[in-house]
Amino acid sequence: LGLPVGGGGGPAVEKLALDGDPKSVTLPIPLQRRKDCDFSYAGLKTAVRLAAEKLCVERDVSSPEELSHEDKANVAASFQHVAFRHVEIRLGRAMERAAKEDGIG
């Protein structure tokens, strides 16, 4: 998306995502079928790249850097939404396991 990533991409994604619609770009939640507590964003990063490339074709531009601010913001917001959903699911699973091990649940 042509984001400045000096010092990490997180702040740049956050700033852009504030202007976007988190449900506008359909992205997969990572590791949906696995019932462990592992994290991985490799597939999500690929999905973001593919979504940006698809938008380029739809908008008739040659690179994601040329997408409108709105398109970039929507991709960023959708990425954040799915990334946090992944964390929520994994943490929920870890809490359930901990409760069972402690005899709470």
mmCIF file of C-alpha atoms in Angstrom:
data_model
loop_
_atom_site.group_PDB
_atom_site.id
_atom_site.type_symbol
_atom_site.label_atom_id
_atom_site.label_comp_id
_atom_site.label_asym_id
_atom_site.label_seq_id
_atom_site.Cartn_x
_atom_site.Cartn_y
_atom_site.Cartn_z
ATOM 1 C CA LEU A 1 0.000 0.000 0.000
ATOM 2 C CA GLY A 2 3.045 2.208 -0.102
ATOM 3 C CA LEU A 3 3.092 2.790 3.642
ATOM 4 C CA PRO A 4 6.128 4.285 5.363
ATOM 5 C CA VAL A 5 7.418 1.506 7.568
ATOM 6 C CA GLY A 6 10.495 3.029 9.155
ATOM 7 C CA GLY A 7 10.376 1.825 12.737
ATOM 8 C CA GLY A 8 7.663 -0.723 11.984
ATOM 9 C CA GLY A 9 4.506 -0.784 9.907
ATOM 10 C CA GLY A 10 2.051 -0.868 12.815
ATOM 11 C CA PRO A 11 1.729 2.893 13.339
ATOM 12 C CA ALA A 12 1.335 3.503 9.593
ATOM 13 C CA VAL A 13 -1.366 0.825 9.318
ATOM 14 C CA GLU A 14 -3.157 2.203 12.384
ATOM 15 C CA LYS A 15 -3.169 5.764 11.048
ATOM 16 C CA LEU A 16 -4.527 4.638 7.684
ATOM 17 C CA ALA A 17 -7.045 2.209 9.209
ATOM 18 C CA LEU A 18 -8.696 5.008 11.185
ATOM 19 C CA ASP A 19 -10.153 6.282 7.908
ATOM 20 C CA GLY A 20 -11.311 2.869 6.643
ATOM 21 C CA ASP A 21 -14.221 0.468 6.847
ATOM 22 C CA PRO A 22 -13.089 -2.695 8.672
ATOM 23 C CA LYS A 23 -15.648 -4.866 6.914
ATOM 24 C CA SER A 24 -15.101 -3.587 3.371
ATOM 25 C CA VAL A 25 -12.451 -6.107 2.286
ATOM 26 C CA THR A 26 -13.086 -9.786 2.962
ATOM 27 C CA LEU A 27 -9.998 -11.402 4.473
ATOM 28 C CA PRO A 28 -9.599 -14.855 6.053
ATOM 29 C CA ILE A 29 -9.068 -15.263 9.787
ATOM 30 C CA PRO A 30 -5.770 -17.170 10.105
ATOM 31 C CA LEU A 31 -5.636 -20.772 11.307
ATOM 32 C CA GLN A 32 -9.422 -21.124 11.540
ATOM 33 C CA ARG A 33 -9.354 -24.911 11.388
ATOM 34 C CA ARG A 34 -6.624 -25.380 13.975
ATOM 35 C CA LYS A 35 -7.775 -25.810 17.551
ATOM 36 C CA ASP A 36 -4.494 -24.813 19.186
ATOM 37 C CA CYS A 37 -3.397 -21.411 20.465
ATOM 38 C CA ASP A 38 -0.760 -20.686 17.808
ATOM 39 C CA PHE A 39 -0.624 -17.364 15.971
ATOM 40 C CA SER A 40 0.301 -16.800 12.346
ATOM 41 C CA TYR A 41 -0.212 -13.842 10.068
ATOM 42 C CA ALA A 42 1.567 -15.231 6.992
ATOM 43 C CA GLY A 43 -1.658 -16.198 5.211
ATOM 44 C CA LEU A 44 -3.323 -12.943 6.204
ATOM 45 C CA LYS A 45 -0.453 -10.880 4.812
ATOM 46 C CA THR A 46 -0.729 -12.802 1.543
ATOM 47 C CA ALA A 47 -4.495 -12.226 1.487
ATOM 48 C CA VAL A 48 -3.942 -8.481 1.981
ATOM 49 C CA ARG A 49 -1.481 -8.395 -0.910
ATOM 50 C CA LEU A 50 -3.908 -10.289 -3.146
ATOM 51 C CA ALA A 51 -6.803 -8.019 -2.132
ATOM 52 C CA ALA A 52 -4.720 -4.943 -2.965
ATOM 53 C CA GLU A 53 -3.743 -6.455 -6.321
ATOM 54 C CA LYS A 54 -7.406 -7.206 -7.064
ATOM 55 C CA LEU A 55 -8.323 -3.604 -6.264
ATOM 56 C CA CYS A 56 -5.575 -2.450 -8.635
ATOM 57 C CA VAL A 57 -7.172 -4.417 -11.461
ATOM 58 C CA GLU A 58 -10.650 -3.143 -10.564
ATOM 59 C CA ARG A 59 -9.440 0.470 -10.364
ATOM 60 C CA ASP A 60 -7.172 0.168 -13.429
ATOM 61 C CA VAL A 61 -4.018 1.223 -11.598
ATOM 62 C CA SER A 62 -0.634 -0.442 -11.859
ATOM 63 C CA SER A 63 0.326 -0.707 -8.167
ATOM 64 C CA PRO A 64 -1.208 -0.513 -4.686
ATOM 65 C CA GLU A 65 0.601 2.773 -4.116
ATOM 66 C CA GLU A 66 -1.697 4.285 -6.776
ATOM 67 C CA LEU A 67 -4.920 3.233 -5.036
ATOM 68 C CA SER A 68 -7.074 5.952 -3.524
ATOM 69 C CA HIS A 69 -6.717 6.845 0.134
ATOM 70 C CA GLU A 70 -10.147 5.312 0.717
ATOM 71 C CA ASP A 71 -9.148 1.973 -0.835
ATOM 72 C CA LYS A 72 -5.889 1.857 1.125
ATOM 73 C CA ALA A 73 -7.699 2.787 4.334
ATOM 74 C CA ASN A 74 -10.297 0.057 3.768
ATOM 75 C CA VAL A 75 -7.591 -2.571 3.227
ATOM 76 C CA ALA A 76 -5.753 -1.409 6.356
ATOM 77 C CA ALA A 77 -8.918 -1.360 8.488
ATOM 78 C CA SER A 78 -9.971 -4.790 7.227
ATOM 79 C CA PHE A 79 -6.502 -6.159 8.000
ATOM 80 C CA GLN A 80 -6.634 -4.790 11.535
ATOM 81 C CA HIS A 81 -10.130 -6.133 12.087
ATOM 82 C CA VAL A 82 -9.168 -9.662 11.065
ATOM 83 C CA ALA A 83 -5.794 -9.549 12.854
ATOM 84 C CA PHE A 84 -7.490 -8.585 16.129
ATOM 85 C CA ARG A 85 -10.225 -11.159 15.601
ATOM 86 C CA HIS A 86 -7.462 -13.772 15.274
ATOM 87 C CA VAL A 87 -6.023 -12.623 18.617
ATOM 88 C CA GLU A 88 -9.474 -12.699 20.253
ATOM 89 C CA ILE A 89 -10.119 -16.248 19.084
ATOM 90 C CA ARG A 90 -6.711 -17.509 20.199
ATOM 91 C CA LEU A 91 -6.883 -15.799 23.583
ATOM 92 C CA GLY A 92 -10.404 -17.117 24.138
ATOM 93 C CA ARG A 93 -9.175 -20.617 23.406
ATOM 94 C CA ALA A 94 -6.224 -20.183 25.791
ATOM 95 C CA MET A 95 -8.528 -18.916 28.545
ATOM 96 C CA GLU A 96 -10.847 -21.904 28.088
ATOM 97 C CA ARG A 97 -7.907 -24.288 28.375
ATOM 98 C CA ALA A 98 -6.560 -22.534 31.459
ATOM 99 C CA ALA A 99 -9.989 -22.653 33.112
ATOM 100 C CA LYS A 100 -10.285 -26.387 32.453
ATOM 101 C CA GLU A 101 -6.784 -27.031 33.787
ATOM 102 C CA ASP A 102 -7.587 -25.022 36.925
ATOM 103 C CA GLY A 103 -10.948 -26.761 37.347
ATOM 104 C CA ILE A 104 -12.857 -23.521 36.847
ATOM 105 C CA GLY A 105 -14.780 -24.363 33.671
#
